[in-house]
mmCIF file of C-alpha atoms in Angstrom:
data_model
loop_
_atom_site.group_PDB
_atom_site.id
_atom_site.type_symbol
_atom_site.label_atom_id
_atom_site.label_comp_id
_atom_site.label_asym_id
_atom_site.label_seq_id
_atom_site.Cartn_x
_atom_site.Cartn_y
_atom_site.Cartn_z
ATOM 1 C CA UNK A 17 -9.745 6.488 5.737
ATOM 2 C CA UNK A 18 -7.792 3.581 5.605
ATOM 3 C CA UNK A 19 -6.149 1.623 2.521
ATOM 4 C CA UNK A 20 -7.366 -1.539 2.237
ATOM 5 C CA UNK A 21 -5.572 -4.619 0.034
ATOM 6 C CA UNK A 22 -6.563 -7.125 -1.189
ATOM 7 C CA UNK A 23 -5.398 -9.921 -2.830
ATOM 8 C CA UNK A 24 -6.504 -9.831 -6.633
ATOM 9 C CA UNK A 25 -8.566 -13.688 -7.117
ATOM 10 C CA UNK A 26 -9.858 -16.996 -5.716
ATOM 11 C CA UNK A 27 -12.037 -19.333 -6.388
ATOM 12 C CA UNK A 28 -13.723 -21.689 -4.438
ATOM 13 C CA UNK A 29 -16.042 -24.781 -5.452
ATOM 14 C CA UNK A 30 -19.616 -24.531 -5.695
ATOM 15 C CA UNK A 31 -20.832 -25.105 -1.842
ATOM 16 C CA UNK A 32 -17.865 -24.870 -0.617
ATOM 17 C CA UNK A 33 -17.183 -21.424 2.480
ATOM 18 C CA UNK A 34 -15.142 -18.940 1.001
ATOM 19 C CA UNK A 35 -13.067 -17.057 2.575
ATOM 20 C CA UNK A 36 -12.229 -13.423 1.001
ATOM 21 C CA UNK A 37 -9.091 -11.747 2.773
ATOM 22 C CA UNK A 38 -8.519 -8.040 3.541
ATOM 23 C CA UNK A 39 -5.621 -5.756 5.637
ATOM 24 C CA UNK A 40 -6.102 -2.231 6.957
ATOM 25 C CA UNK A 41 -3.676 -1.829 9.553
ATOM 26 C CA UNK A 42 -3.670 1.707 9.169
ATOM 27 C CA UNK A 43 -7.956 1.743 10.621
ATOM 28 C CA UNK A 44 -8.984 3.762 13.040
ATOM 29 C CA UNK A 45 -10.987 3.505 16.455
ATOM 30 C CA UNK A 46 -13.822 5.012 15.145
ATOM 31 C CA UNK A 47 -14.026 2.953 11.000
ATOM 32 C CA UNK A 48 -15.727 0.337 9.999
ATOM 33 C CA UNK A 49 -15.527 -2.100 7.794
ATOM 34 C CA UNK A 50 -17.639 -2.821 5.218
ATOM 35 C CA UNK A 51 -18.356 -5.307 1.919
ATOM 36 C CA UNK A 52 -20.285 -5.156 -1.222
ATOM 37 C CA UNK A 53 -19.451 -7.081 -4.304
ATOM 38 C CA UNK A 54 -20.561 -6.121 -7.957
ATOM 39 C CA UNK A 55 -21.452 -8.485 -10.217
ATOM 40 C CA UNK A 56 -21.346 -7.669 -13.804
ATOM 41 C CA UNK A 57 -22.433 -4.825 -14.451
ATOM 42 C CA UNK A 58 -24.628 -4.222 -11.641
ATOM 43 C CA UNK A 59 -24.212 -1.735 -9.555
ATOM 44 C CA UNK A 60 -22.157 -2.816 -5.836
ATOM 45 C CA UNK A 61 -23.791 -4.835 -3.225
ATOM 46 C CA UNK A 62 -23.752 -4.326 -0.047
ATOM 47 C CA UNK A 63 -23.420 -7.592 1.995
ATOM 48 C CA UNK A 64 -21.965 -6.485 5.804
ATOM 49 C CA UNK A 65 -20.166 -4.024 7.952
ATOM 50 C CA UNK A 66 -18.749 -4.405 11.328
ATOM 51 C CA UNK A 67 -16.748 -2.388 13.899
ATOM 52 C CA UNK A 68 -15.246 -4.900 15.814
ATOM 53 C CA UNK A 69 -17.288 -7.877 16.908
ATOM 54 C CA UNK A 70 -17.745 -10.295 14.409
ATOM 55 C CA UNK A 71 -21.415 -10.156 12.392
ATOM 56 C CA UNK A 72 -23.491 -12.069 10.541
ATOM 57 C CA UNK A 73 -26.294 -12.154 8.090
ATOM 58 C CA UNK A 74 -27.852 -14.164 6.045
ATOM 59 C CA UNK A 75 -25.425 -13.191 3.152
ATOM 60 C CA UNK A 76 -22.346 -13.677 4.793
ATOM 61 C CA UNK A 77 -20.024 -13.674 8.122
ATOM 62 C CA UNK A 78 -17.463 -11.026 8.735
ATOM 63 C CA UNK A 79 -14.816 -11.706 11.370
ATOM 64 C CA UNK A 80 -12.622 -9.028 12.451
ATOM 65 C CA UNK A 81 -9.655 -10.302 14.420
ATOM 66 C CA UNK A 82 -8.645 -7.978 17.482
ATOM 67 C CA UNK A 83 -6.338 -5.871 16.884
ATOM 68 C CA UNK A 84 -8.832 -4.446 13.652
ATOM 69 C CA UNK A 85 -6.342 -5.283 11.375
ATOM 70 C CA UNK A 86 -7.270 -7.609 9.399
ATOM 71 C CA UNK A 87 -10.675 -9.284 8.467
ATOM 72 C CA UNK A 88 -12.364 -12.368 6.556
ATOM 73 C CA UNK A 89 -15.343 -12.005 4.937
ATOM 74 C CA UNK A 90 -17.576 -16.023 4.870
ATOM 75 C CA UNK A 91 -19.920 -16.669 2.190
ATOM 76 C CA UNK A 92 -20.601 -20.353 4.332
ATOM 77 C CA UNK A 93 -21.628 -22.068 0.510
ATOM 78 C CA UNK A 94 -20.463 -20.863 -2.157
ATOM 79 C CA UNK A 95 -23.105 -21.427 -5.216
ATOM 80 C CA UNK A 96 -22.045 -20.413 -8.855
ATOM 81 C CA UNK A 97 -24.379 -16.808 -8.300
ATOM 82 C CA UNK A 98 -21.527 -15.370 -6.238
ATOM 83 C CA UNK A 99 -19.145 -15.429 -8.471
ATOM 84 C CA UNK A 100 -18.196 -11.235 -8.726
ATOM 85 C CA UNK A 101 -15.350 -8.438 -7.851
ATOM 86 C CA UNK A 102 -15.773 -8.380 -3.445
ATOM 87 C CA UNK A 103 -14.949 -4.847 -2.060
ATOM 88 C CA UNK A 104 -13.621 -4.583 1.685
ATOM 89 C CA UNK A 105 -13.622 -1.113 2.752
ATOM 90 C CA UNK A 106 -12.457 0.882 5.272
ATOM 91 C CA UNK A 107 -15.083 4.750 6.536
ATOM 92 C CA UNK A 108 -15.754 6.502 8.713
ATOM 93 C CA UNK A 109 -18.109 8.484 9.368
ATOM 94 C CA UNK A 110 -19.113 10.366 6.886
ATOM 95 C CA UNK A 111 -19.430 7.155 5.556
ATOM 96 C CA UNK A 112 -17.919 7.973 2.629
ATOM 97 C CA UNK A 113 -16.757 4.689 0.276
ATOM 98 C CA UNK A 114 -13.305 4.342 -1.826
ATOM 99 C CA UNK A 115 -13.576 1.731 -3.692
ATOM 100 C CA UNK A 116 -10.251 0.047 -4.216
ATOM 101 C CA UNK A 117 -9.464 -3.737 -6.958
ATOM 102 C CA UNK A 118 -11.134 -5.671 -4.791
ATOM 103 C CA UNK A 119 -10.744 -8.888 -5.824
ATOM 104 C CA UNK A 120 -12.159 -11.582 -8.608
ATOM 105 C CA UNK A 121 -14.278 -14.215 -7.015
ATOM 106 C CA UNK A 122 -14.553 -16.927 -8.995
ATOM 107 C CA UNK A 123 -17.347 -19.985 -7.984
ATOM 108 C CA UNK A 124 -16.365 -23.692 -10.189
ATOM 109 C CA UNK A 125 -19.039 -26.363 -10.141
ATOM 110 C CA UNK B 4 -38.643 -0.757 2.160
ATOM 111 C CA UNK B 5 -36.967 0.943 0.525
ATOM 112 C CA UNK B 6 -35.902 1.294 -3.561
ATOM 113 C CA UNK B 7 -33.805 3.576 -5.744
ATOM 114 C CA UNK B 8 -34.138 4.825 -9.323
ATOM 115 C CA UNK B 9 -32.255 5.378 -12.060
ATOM 116 C CA UNK B 10 -32.938 6.100 -15.572
ATOM 117 C CA UNK B 11 -32.277 5.255 -18.129
ATOM 118 C CA UNK B 12 -30.398 1.954 -17.783
ATOM 119 C CA UNK B 13 -28.187 3.450 -21.370
ATOM 120 C CA UNK B 14 -27.665 6.205 -23.409
ATOM 121 C CA UNK B 15 -25.671 7.909 -26.673
ATOM 122 C CA UNK B 16 -24.732 10.660 -26.796
ATOM 123 C CA UNK B 17 -22.873 12.952 -28.953
ATOM 124 C CA UNK B 18 -19.924 15.143 -27.605
ATOM 125 C CA UNK B 19 -20.868 18.283 -26.315
ATOM 126 C CA UNK B 20 -24.478 17.553 -26.131
ATOM 127 C CA UNK B 21 -26.112 17.771 -22.477
ATOM 128 C CA UNK B 22 -26.789 15.355 -19.726
ATOM 129 C CA UNK B 23 -29.203 14.536 -17.401
ATOM 130 C CA UNK B 24 -29.663 12.018 -15.391
ATOM 131 C CA UNK B 25 -32.709 10.788 -12.409
ATOM 132 C CA UNK B 26 -31.979 9.635 -9.361
ATOM 133 C CA UNK B 27 -34.947 8.966 -6.944
ATOM 134 C CA UNK B 28 -35.227 6.868 -3.562
ATOM 135 C CA UNK B 29 -38.456 5.851 -2.163
ATOM 136 C CA UNK B 30 -39.532 4.916 0.692
ATOM 137 C CA UNK B 31 -37.513 6.438 3.164
ATOM 138 C CA UNK B 32 -37.255 10.192 4.146
ATOM 139 C CA UNK B 33 -34.606 12.582 4.266
ATOM 140 C CA UNK B 34 -31.225 10.347 2.514
ATOM 141 C CA UNK B 35 -28.185 10.889 1.793
ATOM 142 C CA UNK B 36 -27.549 11.244 -1.612
ATOM 143 C CA UNK B 37 -24.487 9.944 -4.202
ATOM 144 C CA UNK B 38 -23.460 10.251 -7.551
ATOM 145 C CA UNK B 39 -20.974 7.347 -8.732
ATOM 146 C CA UNK B 40 -19.303 7.074 -11.752
ATOM 147 C CA UNK B 41 -16.742 3.584 -12.908
ATOM 148 C CA UNK B 42 -14.764 4.226 -15.783
ATOM 149 C CA UNK B 43 -14.614 0.486 -17.850
ATOM 150 C CA UNK B 44 -11.610 -1.015 -16.059
ATOM 151 C CA UNK B 45 -11.475 1.129 -13.434
ATOM 152 C CA UNK B 46 -13.107 0.827 -9.693
ATOM 153 C CA UNK B 47 -16.047 3.607 -8.453
ATOM 154 C CA UNK B 48 -14.908 6.966 -7.620
ATOM 155 C CA UNK B 49 -17.456 9.261 -5.802
ATOM 156 C CA UNK B 50 -18.783 12.150 -7.651
ATOM 157 C CA UNK B 51 -21.116 14.271 -5.883
ATOM 158 C CA UNK B 52 -22.678 13.488 -2.321
ATOM 159 C CA UNK B 53 -26.090 15.495 -0.912
ATOM 160 C CA UNK B 54 -27.077 15.339 2.462
ATOM 161 C CA UNK B 55 -30.201 17.364 1.792
ATOM 162 C CA UNK B 56 -32.121 19.193 -0.074
ATOM 163 C CA UNK B 57 -30.191 21.829 -2.434
ATOM 164 C CA UNK B 58 -26.787 20.486 -0.639
ATOM 165 C CA UNK B 59 -24.529 19.337 -2.809
ATOM 166 C CA UNK B 60 -20.853 18.495 -2.431
ATOM 167 C CA UNK B 61 -18.033 18.098 -4.704
ATOM 168 C CA UNK B 62 -15.964 15.117 -4.469
ATOM 169 C CA UNK B 63 -13.627 15.650 -7.621
ATOM 170 C CA UNK B 64 -13.698 18.235 -10.239
ATOM 171 C CA UNK B 65 -14.755 17.347 -13.729
ATOM 172 C CA UNK B 66 -17.339 18.663 -16.271
ATOM 173 C CA UNK B 67 -20.649 17.768 -14.543
ATOM 174 C CA UNK B 68 -22.850 18.746 -11.531
ATOM 175 C CA UNK B 69 -25.328 17.853 -9.139
ATOM 176 C CA UNK B 70 -29.094 19.226 -8.216
ATOM 177 C CA UNK B 71 -31.399 17.568 -4.835
ATOM 178 C CA UNK B 72 -34.188 19.502 -6.287
ATOM 179 C CA UNK B 73 -36.533 17.446 -3.860
ATOM 180 C CA UNK B 74 -35.176 15.384 -1.237
ATOM 181 C CA UNK B 75 -35.996 12.143 -3.145
ATOM 182 C CA UNK B 76 -34.454 12.753 -6.100
ATOM 183 C CA UNK B 77 -30.597 14.002 -7.093
ATOM 184 C CA UNK B 78 -30.059 14.465 -10.736
ATOM 185 C CA UNK B 79 -26.699 14.775 -12.835
ATOM 186 C CA UNK B 80 -25.744 16.962 -15.309
ATOM 187 C CA UNK B 81 -23.750 18.562 -18.287
ATOM 188 C CA UNK B 82 -23.635 21.267 -20.241
ATOM 189 C CA UNK B 83 -21.495 19.727 -22.892
ATOM 190 C CA UNK B 84 -20.126 16.243 -22.529
ATOM 191 C CA UNK B 85 -16.918 15.604 -23.422
ATOM 192 C CA UNK B 86 -15.908 11.736 -24.614
ATOM 193 C CA UNK B 87 -14.015 11.147 -21.332
ATOM 194 C CA UNK B 88 -17.873 11.775 -19.231
ATOM 195 C CA UNK B 89 -17.563 7.872 -20.655
ATOM 196 C CA UNK B 90 -19.288 4.841 -18.425
ATOM 197 C CA UNK B 91 -21.358 3.760 -15.525
ATOM 198 C CA UNK B 92 -22.768 6.142 -13.316
ATOM 199 C CA UNK B 93 -24.115 4.848 -10.274
ATOM 200 C CA UNK B 94 -26.354 6.791 -7.366
ATOM 201 C CA UNK B 95 -26.825 5.084 -3.903
ATOM 202 C CA UNK B 96 -29.008 6.314 -0.631
ATOM 203 C CA UNK B 97 -28.352 6.001 2.800
ATOM 204 C CA UNK B 98 -30.028 6.783 5.413
ATOM 205 C CA UNK B 99 -29.600 10.217 6.493
ATOM 206 C CA UNK B 100 -28.877 11.566 10.515
ATOM 207 C CA UNK B 101 -27.594 8.962 11.733
ATOM 208 C CA UNK B 102 -23.818 8.070 12.151
ATOM 209 C CA UNK B 103 -21.928 5.275 9.931
ATOM 210 C CA UNK B 104 -24.816 3.423 7.161
ATOM 211 C CA UNK B 105 -24.517 1.604 4.095
ATOM 212 C CA UNK B 106 -24.949 2.814 1.399
ATOM 213 C CA UNK B 107 -27.303 0.908 -1.426
ATOM 214 C CA UNK B 108 -27.063 1.419 -4.804
ATOM 215 C CA UNK B 109 -29.172 1.436 -8.349
ATOM 216 C CA UNK B 110 -28.835 -0.775 -11.396
ATOM 217 C CA UNK B 111 -26.560 1.961 -13.238
ATOM 218 C CA UNK B 112 -26.929 3.847 -16.730
ATOM 219 C CA UNK B 113 -24.075 3.104 -18.390
ATOM 220 C CA UNK B 114 -23.512 6.339 -20.952
ATOM 221 C CA UNK B 115 -21.273 5.903 -23.823
ATOM 222 C CA UNK B 116 -19.875 9.749 -25.652
ATOM 223 C CA UNK B 117 -20.081 9.368 -28.979
#
């Protein structure tokens, strides 16, 4: 599975959009981009995933570049409860997840 | 809807003692099941996964084993725990047989070895 690169940390103000970037330049044609988050001491929570097209659900939007080498997770109106470690993961047909260090998002009041 | 249950939530065990962690899924049939471990300050590591009863694949050599005696039951075991087995153990499920599907995690078991 392709490797991903994320910044170590970022912060945003409560109520504003949080845009979390991810690079996956070695992604292959049949690999999906997944986003999970982990709030301290809890199990990871699935957020969203996509292959080529942009995706939106009740939690977030996923924007994938046309060349699929990078993506952005958008939390449209961040709240304090969105403070967590966010993992961008690329996985193929076997659906195995390889978690890296993720990006720590801190939402400030 | 589907739910996943893990127990116990926390466990303190002496070195050399046996281990049995249980995970069950409700609301679906023939799920894919997974065991992960998260050591302190580190990322999640896939330990085992199963696509059906009695079918277990091990991802890393270790002191642990997994079994799937029933369709929606996944058990993580050890005969003799080591200090290095301490960590946060997570079970996850995904829909089976339908291609790329998200995994959904339980609340985990925090295991401390003394």
